[in-house]
XYZ file of N, CA and C in Angstrom:
249
model
N 0.818 -1.210 0.000
C 0.000 0.000 0.000
C 0.856 1.267 0.000
N 2.090 1.169 0.473
C 2.926 2.352 0.488
C 2.767 3.202 1.733
N 1.888 2.819 2.625
C 1.654 3.596 3.845
C 2.026 2.819 5.099
N 2.930 1.842 4.963
C 3.321 1.044 6.117
C 3.893 1.937 7.204
N 4.604 3.015 6.812
C 5.139 3.936 7.812
C 4.008 4.555 8.625
N 2.861 4.754 8.024
C 1.705 5.297 8.739
C 1.125 4.270 9.691
N 1.093 3.027 9.243
C 0.409 1.998 10.001
C 1.294 1.329 11.044
N 2.596 1.600 11.046
C 3.524 1.170 12.077
C 4.000 -0.272 11.924
N 3.224 -1.157 11.307
C 3.623 -2.550 11.099
C 2.630 -3.193 10.142
N 2.961 -4.414 9.712
C 2.029 -5.130 8.839
C 0.734 -5.451 9.570
N 0.829 -5.782 10.842
C -0.370 -6.054 11.636
C -1.195 -4.787 11.774
N -0.540 -3.677 12.059
C -1.230 -2.394 12.147
C -1.868 -2.021 10.834
N -1.167 -2.307 9.748
C -1.712 -2.004 8.424
C -2.990 -2.795 8.187
N -2.994 -4.067 8.552
C -4.199 -4.891 8.376
C -5.360 -4.348 9.199
N -5.089 -3.911 10.424
C -6.145 -3.340 11.269
C -6.749 -2.097 10.626
N -5.883 -1.206 10.178
C -6.360 0.038 9.566
C -7.108 -0.241 8.260
N -6.572 -1.128 7.431
C -7.223 -1.427 6.159
C -8.573 -2.100 6.380
N -8.674 -2.938 7.397
C -9.957 -3.550 7.735
C -10.959 -2.466 8.138
N -10.519 -1.512 8.946
C -11.397 -0.408 9.351
C -11.851 0.405 8.139
N -10.935 0.647 7.226
C -11.265 1.397 6.013
C -12.338 0.664 5.213
N -12.163 -0.631 5.028
C -13.140 -1.430 4.282
C -14.502 -1.430 4.969
N -14.516 -1.555 6.285
C -15.772 -1.568 7.035
C -16.499 -0.223 6.912
N -15.749 0.856 7.018
C -16.350 2.192 6.887
C -16.926 2.363 5.487
N -16.182 1.919 4.486
C -16.652 2.029 3.098
C -17.944 1.239 2.913
N -17.999 0.042 3.448
C -19.212 -0.776 3.322
C -20.388 -0.140 4.064
N -20.131 0.385 5.262
C -21.196 0.979 6.073
C -21.763 2.260 5.465
N -20.907 3.024 4.808
C -21.330 4.328 4.301
C -21.688 4.319 2.823
N -21.255 3.286 2.100
C -21.494 3.254 0.666
C -20.557 4.156 -0.119
N -19.512 4.613 0.530
C -18.507 5.469 -0.112
C -17.354 4.570 -0.544
N -16.730 4.892 -1.665
C -15.665 4.039 -2.188
C -14.523 3.906 -1.175
N -13.914 2.727 -1.184
C -12.797 2.462 -0.269
C -11.641 3.432 -0.521
N -11.424 3.814 -1.781
C -10.343 4.766 -2.085
C -10.592 6.117 -1.443
N -11.831 6.581 -1.511
C -12.168 7.868 -0.902
C -12.042 7.801 0.619
N -12.519 6.713 1.194
C -12.408 6.536 2.649
C -10.938 6.445 3.042
N -10.137 5.719 2.254
C -8.711 5.556 2.554
C -7.995 6.905 2.565
N -8.317 7.757 1.590
C -7.672 9.079 1.546
C -7.985 9.884 2.811
N -9.246 9.918 3.190
C -9.639 10.651 4.394
C -9.032 10.001 5.632
N -9.079 8.683 5.708
C -8.534 7.945 6.850
C -7.052 8.269 7.029
N -6.297 8.234 5.936
C -4.861 8.506 6.028
C -4.577 9.946 6.455
N -5.389 10.896 6.002
C -5.213 12.289 6.443
C -5.447 12.414 7.953
N -6.524 11.795 8.427
C -6.831 11.850 9.860
C -5.751 11.125 10.647
N -5.315 9.973 10.157
C -4.280 9.207 10.846
C -2.986 10.009 10.962
N -2.597 10.692 9.904
C -1.376 11.508 9.950
C -1.474 12.571 11.040
N -2.644 13.190 11.167
C -2.829 14.214 12.206
C -2.774 13.606 13.595
N -3.425 12.462 13.769
C -3.488 11.840 15.084
C -2.142 11.272 15.526
N -1.354 10.783 14.572
C -0.048 10.193 14.915
C 0.862 11.227 15.564
N 0.800 12.453 15.078
C 1.679 13.511 15.600
C 1.568 13.678 17.109
N 0.357 13.624 17.637
C 0.168 13.866 19.059
C -0.077 12.623 19.888
N -0.018 11.456 19.248
C -0.356 10.222 19.957
C 0.791 9.762 20.852
N 0.452 9.522 22.092
C 1.428 8.920 23.013
C 1.269 7.406 23.005
N 0.028 6.957 22.967
C -0.259 5.524 22.926
C -0.895 5.245 21.568
N -0.153 4.589 20.714
C -0.597 4.380 19.340
C -1.542 3.182 19.194
N -1.696 2.382 20.236
C -2.584 1.218 20.166
C -4.035 1.611 19.932
N -4.423 2.798 20.336
C -5.805 3.237 20.215
C -6.097 3.971 18.904
N -5.091 4.170 18.084
C -5.280 4.927 16.853
C -6.353 4.352 15.929
N -6.392 3.039 15.696
C -7.453 2.546 14.800
C -8.855 2.916 15.281
N -9.090 2.833 16.570
C -10.410 3.162 17.114
C -10.691 4.651 16.973
N -9.738 5.474 17.381
C -9.934 6.925 17.347
C -10.057 7.459 15.931
N -9.220 6.963 15.042
C -9.253 7.432 13.655
C -10.555 6.992 12.988
N -10.962 5.748 13.220
C -12.220 5.262 12.630
C -13.399 6.109 13.083
N -13.451 6.404 14.363
C -14.548 7.242 14.879
C -14.563 8.611 14.229
N -13.391 9.197 14.095
C -13.306 10.534 13.508
C -13.712 10.521 12.035
N -13.248 9.520 11.301
C -13.580 9.416 9.880
C -15.078 9.216 9.714
N -15.674 8.343 10.511
C -17.125 8.137 10.449
C -17.865 9.436 10.738
N -17.384 10.177 11.727
C -18.003 11.460 12.081
C -17.925 12.437 10.906
N -16.753 12.551 10.301
C -16.570 13.475 9.185
C -17.427 13.071 7.984
N -17.503 11.777 7.712
C -18.321 11.312 6.594
C -19.804 11.523 6.882
N -20.201 11.353 8.124
C -21.590 11.584 8.515
C -21.963 13.051 8.298
N -21.083 13.948 8.670
C -21.313 15.380 8.450
C -21.448 15.667 6.962
N -20.545 15.092 6.175
C -20.575 15.308 4.721
C -21.883 14.802 4.122
N -22.326 13.613 4.559
C -23.562 13.048 4.020
C -24.774 13.875 4.435
N -24.778 14.391 5.661
C -25.886 15.229 6.104
C -25.951 16.524 5.306
N -24.799 17.105 4.997
C -24.770 18.333 4.199
C -25.313 18.084 2.801
N -24.965 16.938 2.229
C -25.457 16.603 0.886
C -26.957 16.397 0.891
N -27.467 15.800 1.956
C -28.887 15.466 2.019
C -29.747 16.611 2.548
N -29.144 17.658 3.031
C -29.869 18.760 3.636
C -30.876 19.392 2.677
N -30.522 19.491 1.420
C -31.390 20.136 0.452
C -32.460 19.237 -0.135
N -32.400 17.956 0.180
C -33.373 17.013 -0.377
C -34.579 16.913 0.539
N -35.745 17.102 -0.047
C -36.987 17.003 0.717
C -37.746 15.778 0.218
N -38.174 14.947 1.127
C -38.939 13.754 0.742
C -40.330 14.154 0.299
N -40.754 13.594 -0.813
C -42.086 13.858 -1.327
C -42.926 12.609 -1.088
N -44.040 12.777 -0.390
C -44.931 11.641 -0.139
C -46.267 11.906 -0.802
N -46.893 10.855 -1.222
C -48.190 10.977 -1.889
C -49.275 10.396 -1.044
């Protein structure tokens, strides 16, 4: 993947990639798009992380939050029409 330095190890890489795939499946957003956002958030979190074991959980939560905000903004203008 080229981001092993981000993921800290092959095991860490598998954890992060699994999270990326799960987020993509849950949100219906492409894995590539989720991966780009995930890696940006991970880079920010790594800088200040003292305990890196929690990064997959924290980064996943943040990415889900950001994607949720994005989806709500997109759907804000759509009004359901019922008959």
